[in-house]
Coordinates of N, CA and C in Angstrom, one line a residue:
Chain A
X1 N -5.7 -17.4 15.5 CA -5.0 -16.2 14.7 C -6.2 -15.2 14.3
X2 N -5.8 -14.1 14.1 CA -6.6 -13.0 13.7 C -6.3 -12.9 12.0
X3 N -7.4 -13.0 11.4 CA -7.3 -12.8 10.0 C -7.9 -11.5 9.7
X4 N -7.2 -10.6 8.6 CA -7.8 -9.4 8.2 C -7.8 -9.4 6.7
X5 N -8.8 -8.8 6.3 CA -9.0 -8.7 4.9 C -9.2 -7.2 4.3
X6 N -8.7 -6.9 3.0 CA -8.9 -5.6 2.7 C -9.4 -5.7 1.1
X7 N -10.1 -4.6 0.8 CA -10.4 -4.2 -0.5 C -11.4 -5.2 -1.2
X8 N -11.0 -5.8 -2.3 CA -11.9 -6.7 -3.0 C -12.0 -8.0 -2.1
X9 N -10.9 -8.4 -1.5 CA -10.8 -9.8 -0.6 C -12.1 -9.4 0.4
X10 N -11.9 -8.1 1.1 CA -12.7 -8.1 2.3 C -14.2 -8.1 1.7
X11 N -14.4 -7.5 0.6 CA -15.9 -7.5 0.0 C -16.4 -9.0 -0.2
X12 N -15.4 -9.8 -0.9 CA -15.7 -11.1 -1.2 C -15.8 -12.2 -0.1
X13 N -15.1 -11.8 1.0 CA -15.2 -12.8 2.1 C -16.5 -12.3 3.0
X14 N -16.7 -10.9 3.0 CA -17.8 -10.4 3.5 C -17.5 -10.0 5.1
X15 N -16.2 -9.9 5.4 CA -15.8 -9.8 6.8 C -14.5 -8.8 6.8
X16 N -14.4 -7.7 7.6 CA -13.2 -6.9 7.8 C -12.0 -7.9 8.4
X17 N -12.5 -8.7 9.5 CA -11.6 -9.4 10.2 C -12.2 -10.5 11.1
X18 N -11.5 -11.5 11.4 CA -12.2 -12.6 12.3 C -11.0 -13.3 13.1
X19 N -11.5 -13.9 14.1 CA -10.4 -14.7 14.9 C -10.8 -16.2 14.7
X20 N -9.8 -16.9 14.1 CA -10.0 -18.4 13.8 C -8.9 -19.1 14.7
X21 N -9.5 -20.2 15.1 CA -8.6 -21.4 15.5 C -8.0 -22.2 14.5
X22 N -6.7 -22.1 14.1 CA -6.3 -23.0 13.0 C -5.7 -24.2 13.4
X23 N -6.0 -25.1 12.5 CA -5.6 -26.6 12.8 C -4.2 -26.7 13.0
X24 N -3.6 -27.3 13.9 CA -2.1 -27.4 14.1 C -1.4 -27.8 12.7
X25 N -1.8 -28.6 12.0 CA -1.2 -29.0 10.6 C -1.0 -27.9 9.7
X26 N -1.5 -26.7 9.8 CA -1.2 -25.8 8.8 C 0.1 -25.1 9.1
X27 N 0.9 -25.2 8.3 CA 2.4 -24.5 8.3 C 2.6 -23.2 7.6
X28 N 2.1 -23.1 6.5 CA 2.3 -21.8 5.8 C 1.2 -21.1 5.5
X29 N 1.3 -19.9 4.9 CA 0.2 -18.9 4.3 C -0.6 -19.6 3.4
X30 N 0.0 -20.5 2.6 CA -0.7 -21.2 1.6 C -1.5 -22.3 2.1
X31 N -1.0 -22.9 3.2 CA -1.9 -24.0 3.8 C -3.1 -23.4 4.5
X32 N -3.0 -22.2 5.0 CA -4.2 -21.5 5.7 C -5.1 -21.2 4.5
X33 N -4.5 -20.7 3.5 CA -5.6 -20.2 2.4 C -6.4 -21.5 1.8
X34 N -5.7 -22.6 1.8 CA -6.4 -23.8 1.3 C -7.4 -24.2 2.2
X35 N -7.0 -24.3 3.6 CA -7.9 -24.6 4.6 C -9.3 -23.6 4.7
X36 N -9.0 -22.2 4.4 CA -9.9 -21.3 4.6 C -10.8 -21.3 3.4
X37 N -10.2 -21.6 2.1 CA -11.1 -22.0 0.8 C -12.1 -23.0 1.1
X38 N -11.9 -23.9 2.0 CA -12.9 -25.0 2.3 C -13.9 -24.6 3.2
X39 N -13.8 -23.5 3.9 CA -14.8 -23.0 4.9 C -15.9 -22.6 4.5
X40 N -16.0 -22.2 3.1 CA -17.3 -21.6 2.6 C -17.1 -21.1 1.2
X41 N -18.2 -21.0 0.6 CA -18.3 -20.3 -1.0 C -17.6 -19.0 -1.0
X42 N -17.9 -18.0 0.2 CA -17.4 -16.8 0.0 C -15.8 -16.8 0.1
X43 N -15.2 -17.6 0.9 CA -13.8 -17.7 0.7 C -13.1 -18.4 -0.6
X44 N -14.1 -19.3 -1.1 CA -13.4 -19.9 -2.3 C -13.5 -18.9 -3.3
X45 N -14.5 -18.0 -3.2 CA -14.7 -16.9 -4.4 C -13.5 -16.0 -4.1
X46 N -13.3 -15.5 -2.9 CA -12.3 -14.5 -2.5 C -11.0 -14.9 -3.1
X47 N -10.7 -16.2 -2.8 CA -9.2 -16.7 -3.0 C -9.0 -17.5 -4.4
X48 N -10.1 -17.3 -5.2 CA -10.2 -18.2 -6.5 C -8.9 -18.1 -7.3
X49 N -8.3 -16.8 -7.4 CA -7.0 -16.6 -8.1 C -6.0 -16.3 -7.3
X50 N -5.0 -17.3 -6.9 CA -4.1 -16.8 -5.9 C -3.1 -15.9 -6.4
X51 N -3.0 -15.7 -7.8 CA -1.9 -14.9 -8.4 C -2.5 -13.3 -8.0
X52 N -3.6 -13.1 -7.6 CA -4.2 -11.9 -7.3 C -4.3 -11.6 -5.9
X53 N -3.5 -12.5 -5.1 CA -3.6 -12.2 -3.6 C -2.1 -11.9 -3.1
X54 N -2.2 -11.1 -2.2 CA -0.9 -10.7 -1.3 C -1.2 -10.9 0.1
X55 N 0.0 -11.1 0.8 CA -0.1 -11.4 2.3 C 0.6 -10.7 3.1
X56 N 0.4 -10.4 4.4 CA 1.1 -10.0 5.5 C 1.1 -10.7 6.8
X57 N 2.1 -11.0 7.4 CA 2.2 -11.8 8.6 C 2.7 -10.6 9.7
X58 N 1.8 -10.5 10.7 CA 2.3 -9.4 11.6 C 2.8 -8.2 11.0
X59 N 1.9 -7.7 10.1 CA 2.2 -6.4 9.2 C 3.4 -6.3 8.5
X60 N 4.0 -7.6 8.3 CA 5.3 -7.6 7.4 C 4.9 -8.4 6.0
X61 N 5.2 -7.9 4.9 CA 4.8 -8.6 3.7 C 5.2 -10.0 3.8
X62 N 4.5 -10.9 3.3 CA 4.9 -12.3 3.5 C 4.4 -13.0 1.9
X63 N 4.8 -14.4 1.8 CA 4.3 -15.0 0.6 C 3.5 -16.5 0.9
X64 N 3.2 -17.0 -0.1 CA 2.3 -18.2 0.2 C 3.2 -19.3 0.9
X65 N 4.4 -19.3 0.7 CA 5.2 -20.3 1.3 C 5.8 -19.9 2.7
X66 N 5.6 -18.6 3.2 CA 6.0 -18.0 4.5 C 5.5 -18.7 5.5
X67 N 6.1 -19.2 6.6 CA 5.7 -19.9 7.9 C 4.8 -19.2 8.8
X68 N 3.7 -19.7 9.1 CA 2.8 -19.0 10.0 C 3.2 -19.1 11.4
X69 N 4.2 -19.8 11.6 CA 4.6 -19.9 13.3 C 4.8 -18.8 14.1
X70 N 4.0 -18.7 15.2 CA 4.1 -17.5 16.1 C 3.4 -16.3 15.6
X71 N 2.9 -16.2 14.5 CA 2.3 -15.0 14.0 C 0.9 -14.8 14.5
X72 N 0.6 -13.6 15.0 CA -0.7 -13.4 15.6 C -1.6 -12.9 14.6
X73 N -1.3 -12.3 13.4 CA -2.2 -11.7 12.5 C -1.7 -11.9 11.0
X74 N -2.7 -12.6 10.3 CA -2.5 -13.0 8.7 C -3.4 -11.7 7.9
X75 N -2.8 -11.1 7.1 CA -3.6 -10.3 6.5 C -3.6 -10.9 4.9
X76 N -4.8 -10.7 4.4 CA -4.8 -11.2 2.9 C -5.6 -10.2 2.1
X77 N -5.0 -9.7 0.9 CA -5.5 -8.6 0.3 C -5.0 -8.6 -1.2
X78 N -5.6 -7.9 -2.1 CA -5.3 -7.8 -3.6 C -4.0 -7.0 -3.6
X79 N -3.3 -7.2 -4.8 CA -2.1 -6.4 -4.8 C -2.4 -4.8 -4.6
X80 N -1.5 -4.1 -3.9 CA -1.8 -2.7 -3.5 C -1.8 -1.7 -4.8
X81 N -2.5 -0.7 -4.6 CA -2.8 0.3 -5.6 C -2.6 1.7 -5.1
X82 N -1.9 1.9 -4.1 CA -1.8 3.3 -3.6 C -1.0 4.4 -4.4
X83 N -0.7 5.4 -3.9 CA 0.1 6.5 -4.6 C -0.6 7.3 -5.7
Chain B
X1 N 15.5 15.2 8.9 CA 14.0 15.6 9.1 C 13.2 14.4 8.5
X2 N 12.3 13.9 9.0 CA 11.4 12.8 8.4 C 10.1 13.2 8.7
X3 N 9.2 13.4 7.9 CA 7.8 13.5 8.0 C 7.0 12.4 7.4
X4 N 6.2 11.5 7.9 CA 5.4 10.6 7.5 C 4.0 10.6 8.2
X5 N 3.1 10.7 7.2 CA 1.7 10.9 7.7 C 0.6 10.3 6.9
X6 N -0.2 9.7 7.4 CA -1.6 9.3 6.8 C -2.7 10.4 7.1
X7 N -3.3 11.0 6.2 CA -4.2 12.1 6.4 C -5.5 11.9 5.8
X8 N -6.6 12.2 6.5 CA -7.9 12.1 6.0 C -8.1 13.5 5.3
X9 N -7.6 14.5 5.7 CA -7.8 15.9 5.1 C -6.9 16.0 3.8
X10 N -7.2 17.3 3.1 CA -6.6 17.5 1.8 C -5.0 17.8 2.1
X11 N -4.2 17.7 1.3 CA -2.8 17.9 1.2 C -2.4 19.3 0.7
X12 N -1.8 20.0 1.5 CA -1.2 21.4 1.1 C 0.4 21.3 0.8
X13 N 0.6 21.1 -0.5 CA 2.0 20.6 -0.9 C 3.0 21.7 -0.5
X14 N 2.5 23.0 -0.8 CA 3.3 24.1 -0.4 C 3.8 24.1 1.1
X15 N 2.9 24.0 1.9 CA 3.1 23.8 3.4 C 4.0 22.7 3.8
X16 N 3.6 21.6 3.2 CA 4.3 20.4 3.5 C 6.0 20.4 3.0
X17 N 6.0 21.0 2.0 CA 7.5 21.1 1.3 C 8.3 22.2 2.0
X18 N 7.7 23.2 2.7 CA 8.5 24.3 3.1 C 9.7 23.9 4.0
X19 N 9.3 22.9 5.0 CA 10.3 22.5 5.8 C 11.5 22.0 5.1
X20 N 11.4 21.3 4.2 CA 12.4 20.9 3.4 C 13.4 21.9 2.8
X21 N 12.9 23.0 2.3 CA 13.7 24.1 1.7 C 14.4 24.5 2.8
X22 N 13.9 24.6 4.0 CA 14.7 25.3 5.1 C 15.9 24.6 5.7
X23 N 16.2 23.3 5.1 CA 17.2 22.4 5.7 C 18.6 22.8 5.3
X24 N 18.8 23.6 4.5 CA 20.1 24.2 4.0 C 20.8 23.5 2.7
X25 N 19.8 22.6 2.2 CA 20.4 21.9 1.0 C 20.3 22.7 -0.3
X26 N 20.8 22.2 -1.4 CA 20.6 22.9 -2.5 C 19.5 22.5 -3.4
X27 N 19.0 21.3 -3.0 CA 17.7 20.7 -3.9 C 16.5 20.2 -3.0
X28 N 15.6 20.6 -3.4 CA 14.3 19.9 -3.0 C 13.5 19.3 -4.3
X29 N 13.1 18.1 -4.2 CA 12.4 17.5 -5.4 C 11.1 16.9 -4.7
X30 N 10.0 16.9 -5.6 CA 8.7 16.5 -5.0 C 7.8 15.7 -6.1
X31 N 6.9 15.0 -5.7 CA 6.0 14.4 -6.6 C 4.7 14.4 -6.0
X32 N 3.7 14.7 -6.6 CA 2.3 14.9 -6.2 C 1.4 14.0 -7.1
X33 N 0.8 13.0 -6.5 CA -0.1 11.9 -7.4 C -1.5 12.5 -7.1
X34 N -2.2 12.8 -8.1 CA -3.5 13.5 -8.2 C -4.6 12.4 -8.6
X35 N -5.7 12.5 -8.0 CA -6.9 11.7 -8.5 C -7.3 12.1 -9.9
X36 N -7.1 11.0 -10.8 CA -7.2 11.5 -12.2 C -8.7 11.0 -12.7
X37 N -9.0 12.0 -13.6 CA -10.4 11.7 -14.2 C -10.4 10.9 -15.4
X38 N -10.5 9.6 -15.1 CA -10.3 8.6 -16.2 C -11.9 8.3 -16.6
X39 N -12.2 9.0 -17.6 CA -13.5 9.0 -17.9 C -14.6 9.7 -17.2
X40 N -15.4 9.0 -16.5 CA -16.3 9.6 -15.6 C -16.1 9.5 -14.1
X41 N -14.9 9.4 -13.7 CA -14.6 9.3 -12.4 C -14.7 10.4 -11.7
X42 N -15.5 10.5 -10.7 CA -15.7 11.6 -9.7 C -15.1 11.5 -8.4
X43 N -14.6 10.5 -8.0 CA -13.8 10.5 -6.7 C -13.2 9.1 -6.9
X44 N -12.0 9.0 -5.9 CA -11.5 7.8 -5.5 C -11.3 7.6 -4.0
X45 N -11.8 6.4 -3.7 CA -11.7 6.1 -2.2 C -10.5 5.2 -1.9
X46 N -9.8 5.8 -0.8 CA -8.7 4.9 -0.6 C -8.7 4.2 0.8
X47 N -8.6 2.9 0.8 CA -8.8 2.0 1.8 C -7.3 1.7 2.2
X48 N -6.9 1.5 3.6 CA -5.6 1.1 3.9 C -5.5 0.1 5.1
X49 N -4.3 -0.3 5.3 CA -4.2 -1.4 6.5 C -3.5 -0.6 7.7
X50 N -4.4 0.1 8.5 CA -3.7 1.2 9.3 C -2.6 0.5 10.3
X51 N -2.6 -0.7 10.6 CA -1.6 -1.3 11.6 C -0.3 -1.5 10.8
X52 N -0.2 -1.3 9.5 CA 1.0 -1.6 8.6 C 1.4 -0.4 7.9
X53 N 0.5 0.4 7.5 CA 0.9 1.6 6.5 C 1.9 2.6 7.0
X54 N 1.7 3.0 8.4 CA 2.7 4.0 8.7 C 4.2 3.5 8.9
X55 N 4.1 2.2 9.3 CA 5.5 1.4 9.5 C 6.2 1.2 7.9
X56 N 5.2 0.9 7.0 CA 5.7 0.6 5.7 C 6.3 1.9 5.2
X57 N 5.7 3.0 5.2 CA 6.2 4.4 4.8 C 7.3 4.7 5.4
X58 N 7.4 4.6 6.8 CA 8.7 4.9 7.5 C 9.8 4.0 7.1
X59 N 9.5 2.8 6.7 CA 10.6 2.0 6.3 C 11.2 2.4 4.9
X60 N 10.4 2.7 4.1 CA 10.9 3.3 2.8 C 11.5 4.6 2.9
X61 N 11.1 5.5 3.8 CA 11.8 6.8 4.0 C 13.1 6.7 4.4
X62 N 13.1 5.8 5.6 CA 14.6 5.4 6.2 C 15.5 5.1 5.1
X63 N 15.1 4.1 4.2 CA 15.9 3.5 3.2 C 16.5 4.7 2.2
X64 N 15.4 5.4 1.6 CA 15.7 6.6 1.0 C 16.8 7.5 1.5
X65 N 16.7 7.9 3.1 CA 17.5 8.8 3.5 C 19.1 8.2 3.6
X66 N 19.1 7.0 3.9 CA 20.4 6.4 3.9 C 21.1 6.4 2.5
X67 N 20.2 5.8 1.4 CA 20.8 5.6 0.2 C 21.2 6.6 -0.6
X68 N 20.5 7.7 -0.3 CA 20.8 8.9 -1.1 C 21.3 10.2 -0.1
X69 N 21.6 9.9 1.0 CA 22.2 10.9 2.1 C 21.1 12.1 2.0
X70 N 19.9 11.8 2.2 CA 18.9 12.9 2.1 C 19.1 13.8 3.5
X71 N 18.7 15.0 3.2 CA 18.7 15.9 4.5 C 17.3 15.8 5.1
X72 N 16.3 15.5 4.4 CA 15.0 15.3 4.7 C 14.0 14.7 3.8
X73 N 12.9 14.1 4.2 CA 11.9 13.7 3.4 C 10.5 13.7 4.1
X74 N 9.5 14.0 3.0 CA 8.3 14.1 3.5 C 7.3 13.2 2.8
X75 N 6.6 12.4 3.4 CA 5.7 11.3 2.8 C 4.2 11.5 3.2
X76 N 3.3 11.9 2.7 CA 2.0 12.2 3.1 C 0.9 11.5 2.0
X77 N 0.1 10.7 2.7 CA -0.8 10.0 1.7 C -2.3 10.1 2.4
X78 N -3.3 10.4 1.4 CA -4.5 10.4 1.8 C -5.3 9.3 2.2
X79 N -6.3 8.9 3.0 CA -7.2 7.9 3.0 C -8.5 8.4 2.8
X80 N -9.5 7.6 2.6 CA -10.7 8.1 2.7 C -11.2 8.4 1.1
X81 N -12.2 9.4 0.9 CA -12.7 9.9 -0.2 C -11.9 11.0 -0.8
X82 N -11.3 10.9 -2.0 CA -10.6 12.0 -2.7 C -11.1 12.3 -3.8
X83 N -11.5 13.7 -4.0 CA -12.2 14.1 -5.3 C -11.4 14.2 -6.3
X84 N -11.8 14.0 -7.6 CA -10.8 14.1 -8.8 C -10.2 15.5 -8.7
X85 N -9.0 15.6 -9.1 CA -8.3 16.7 -9.2 C -7.5 17.1 -7.8
X86 N -7.8 16.4 -6.7 CA -7.2 16.6 -5.3 C -5.9 15.7 -5.2
X87 N -5.0 16.0 -4.5 CA -3.8 15.3 -4.4 C -4.1 13.9 -3.5
X88 N -3.5 13.0 -3.8 CA -3.7 11.7 -3.3 C -2.3 11.2 -2.4
X89 N -1.2 11.7 -2.9 CA 0.0 11.4 -2.3 C 0.9 12.6 -2.7
X90 N 1.8 12.8 -1.7 CA 2.9 13.9 -1.7 C 4.3 13.5 -1.3
X91 N 5.1 13.3 -2.2 CA 6.5 12.8 -1.8 C 7.4 13.9 -1.9
X92 N 8.3 14.2 -0.9 CA 9.1 15.5 -0.9 C 10.5 15.0 -0.6
X93 N 11.7 15.2 -1.1 CA 13.0 15.0 -0.5 C 13.9 16.2 -0.7
X94 N 14.8 16.3 0.3 CA 15.8 17.4 0.4 C 17.2 16.9 0.3
X95 N 18.1 17.4 -0.4 CA 19.4 16.7 -0.6 C 20.5 17.9 -0.8
X96 N 21.6 17.7 -0.7 CA 22.6 18.8 -1.0 C 22.7 19.1 -2.6
X97 N 22.3 18.2 -3.5 CA 22.2 18.2 -5.0 C 21.1 17.6 -5.6
X98 N 20.9 18.1 -6.8 CA 19.5 17.7 -7.7 C 19.4 16.1 -7.8
X99 N 20.5 15.5 -8.0 CA 20.5 14.2 -8.5 C 20.0 13.2 -7.3
X100 N 20.5 13.4 -6.1 CA 20.1 12.6 -5.1 C 18.6 12.9 -4.7
X101 N 18.1 14.2 -4.7 CA 16.9 14.5 -4.4 C 15.8 14.0 -5.4
X102 N 16.1 14.0 -6.7 CA 15.3 13.7 -7.7 C 15.2 12.0 -7.9
X103 N 16.4 11.5 -7.7 CA 16.5 9.9 -7.8 C 15.6 9.5 -6.4
X104 N 15.8 9.9 -5.3 CA 15.3 9.5 -4.1 C 13.6 9.7 -4.2
X105 N 13.1 10.8 -4.8 CA 11.8 10.9 -5.1 C 11.3 10.0 -5.9
X106 N 11.9 9.6 -7.0 CA 11.3 8.6 -7.9 C 11.3 7.1 -7.1
X107 N 12.4 6.9 -6.4 CA 12.4 5.6 -5.6 C 11.2 5.6 -4.7
X108 N 10.9 6.7 -4.0 CA 10.0 6.7 -2.8 C 8.6 6.4 -3.6
X109 N 8.3 6.9 -4.7 CA 6.9 6.8 -5.3 C 6.8 5.5 -6.0
X110 N 7.9 5.0 -6.6 CA 7.8 3.7 -7.3 C 7.6 2.7 -6.2
X111 N 8.3 2.7 -5.1 CA 8.1 1.6 -3.9 C 6.9 1.7 -3.4
X112 N 6.5 2.8 -3.1 CA 5.3 3.2 -2.3 C 4.2 2.4 -3.1
X113 N 4.1 2.6 -4.4 CA 3.0 2.3 -5.2 C 2.9 0.6 -5.2
X114 N 4.0 0.0 -4.8 CA 3.9 -1.5 -5.0 C 4.0 -2.2 -3.6
X115 N 4.5 -1.4 -2.6 CA 4.4 -2.0 -1.3 C 3.7 -1.3 -0.2
X116 N 3.3 -0.2 -0.4 CA 2.5 0.3 0.9 C 0.9 -0.2 0.8
X117 N 0.4 -0.6 1.8 CA -0.8 -1.4 1.8 C -2.0 -0.2 1.7
X118 N -2.3 0.3 0.5 CA -3.4 1.2 0.1 C -4.1 0.5 -1.0
X119 N -5.3 0.6 -1.1 CA -6.3 0.2 -2.3 C -7.1 1.3 -2.8
X120 N -7.2 1.5 -4.0 CA -8.0 2.5 -4.7 C -9.3 2.1 -5.4
X121 N -10.4 2.7 -4.9 CA -11.7 2.4 -5.5 C -12.2 3.5 -6.3
X122 N -12.4 3.3 -7.5 CA -12.9 4.6 -8.5 C -14.5 4.6 -8.3
X123 N -15.1 5.8 -8.0 CA -16.4 6.1 -8.1 C -16.8 7.0 -9.3
X124 N -17.9 6.4 -10.0 CA -18.3 7.0 -11.2 C -19.5 7.8 -11.1
X125 N -19.7 8.7 -12.3 CA -20.8 9.6 -12.1 C -22.1 8.9 -12.0
X126 N -22.2 7.7 -12.6 CA -23.3 7.0 -12.6 C -23.6 6.2 -11.4
X127 N -22.8 6.3 -10.3 CA -22.9 5.8 -9.2 C -22.3 4.4 -8.9
X128 N -21.7 4.0 -10.0 CA -21.0 2.6 -9.9 C -19.8 2.8 -9.3
X129 N -19.0 1.9 -8.9 CA -17.8 1.8 -8.5 C -16.9 0.5 -8.6
X130 N -15.4 0.7 -8.7 CA -14.8 -0.6 -9.1 C -13.4 -0.3 -8.6
X131 N -12.8 -1.4 -8.1 CA -11.4 -1.4 -7.5 C -10.6 -1.3 -8.6
X132 N -9.4 -0.5 -8.4 CA -8.5 -0.2 -9.5 C -7.5 -1.5 -9.5
X133 N -7.3 -2.0 -10.7 CA -6.2 -3.0 -10.7 C -4.8 -2.7 -10.7
X134 N -4.0 -3.4 -10.0 CA -2.6 -3.2 -10.0 C -2.1 -3.4 -11.4
X135 N -1.0 -2.6 -11.7 CA -0.5 -2.5 -13.1 C 1.0 -3.2 -12.9
X136 N 1.2 -4.0 -14.0 CA 2.6 -4.8 -14.1 C 3.8 -3.9 -14.2
X137 N 3.2 -2.8 -15.0 CA 4.4 -1.8 -15.2 C 4.8 -1.1 -13.9
X138 N 4.0 -1.0 -12.8 CA 4.3 -0.5 -11.8 C 5.3 -1.4 -11.0
X139 N 5.2 -2.7 -11.0 CA 6.1 -3.7 -10.4 C 7.5 -3.6 -11.0
X140 N 7.4 -3.3 -12.4 CA 8.7 -3.2 -13.1 C 9.5 -2.0 -12.7
X141 N 8.8 -1.0 -12.5 CA 9.4 0.4 -12.2 C 10.0 0.3 -10.7
X142 N 9.2 -0.4 -9.9 CA 9.8 -0.8 -8.4 C 11.0 -1.6 -8.5
X143 N 10.9 -2.7 -9.3 CA 12.0 -3.6 -9.3 C 13.5 -3.1 -9.7
X144 N 13.3 -1.9 -10.4 CA 14.5 -1.3 -10.9 C 15.3 -0.7 -9.8
X145 N 14.7 -0.5 -8.7 CA 15.5 0.0 -7.5 C 16.1 -1.0 -6.7
X146 N 15.9 -2.4 -7.1 CA 16.4 -3.5 -6.2 C 17.9 -3.6 -7.0
X147 N 19.1 -3.5 -6.0 CA 20.2 -3.6 -6.6 C 20.6 -5.2 -6.7

């Protein structure tokens, strides 16, 4: 799956995007977040406060309990601040 | 008529709104969001999610057109570095009567602020910078439009 990061999350992870082979057992956005958190201190720091994270699956807003199945791109970012 | 655009150049509000006035309705409403000088802020840098932004703005525009029977709408949003005092976003609506134009304009900016994938970073005179925090009051305003 392609993972993309924006704003504060992008800076904390240290990457704009990456391709990751996710374990089959991961079913939801939240599962993916927990798995990533264990992949390094940068991820743990970026995802430390889940209440400050928002998600999109294939460019549609998603939630922590949204199912990953079939999606090609997961975006993780802080609450938006445009306008 | 629907115009949705992400732009790296400055926004010319008068030129953008002129087509709305030519649609034959009795009302054009607009909102311009401007990079604010909060203390010693010199510029605001806007990041976005290119694959999602335009679709997100189009969906909001389409919803507004249907809900308020708009004759036309314009949504233009800057990305990149915007100097203090320059427009960041322009929302324009045209309708037969003022109530529809004004309400649709408020709907569009309220929902854009909480749904469209843009992020602001403030750059200060001393060279420091910080991401702008989302405000709970913005969520409350956007939620008002959910029936």
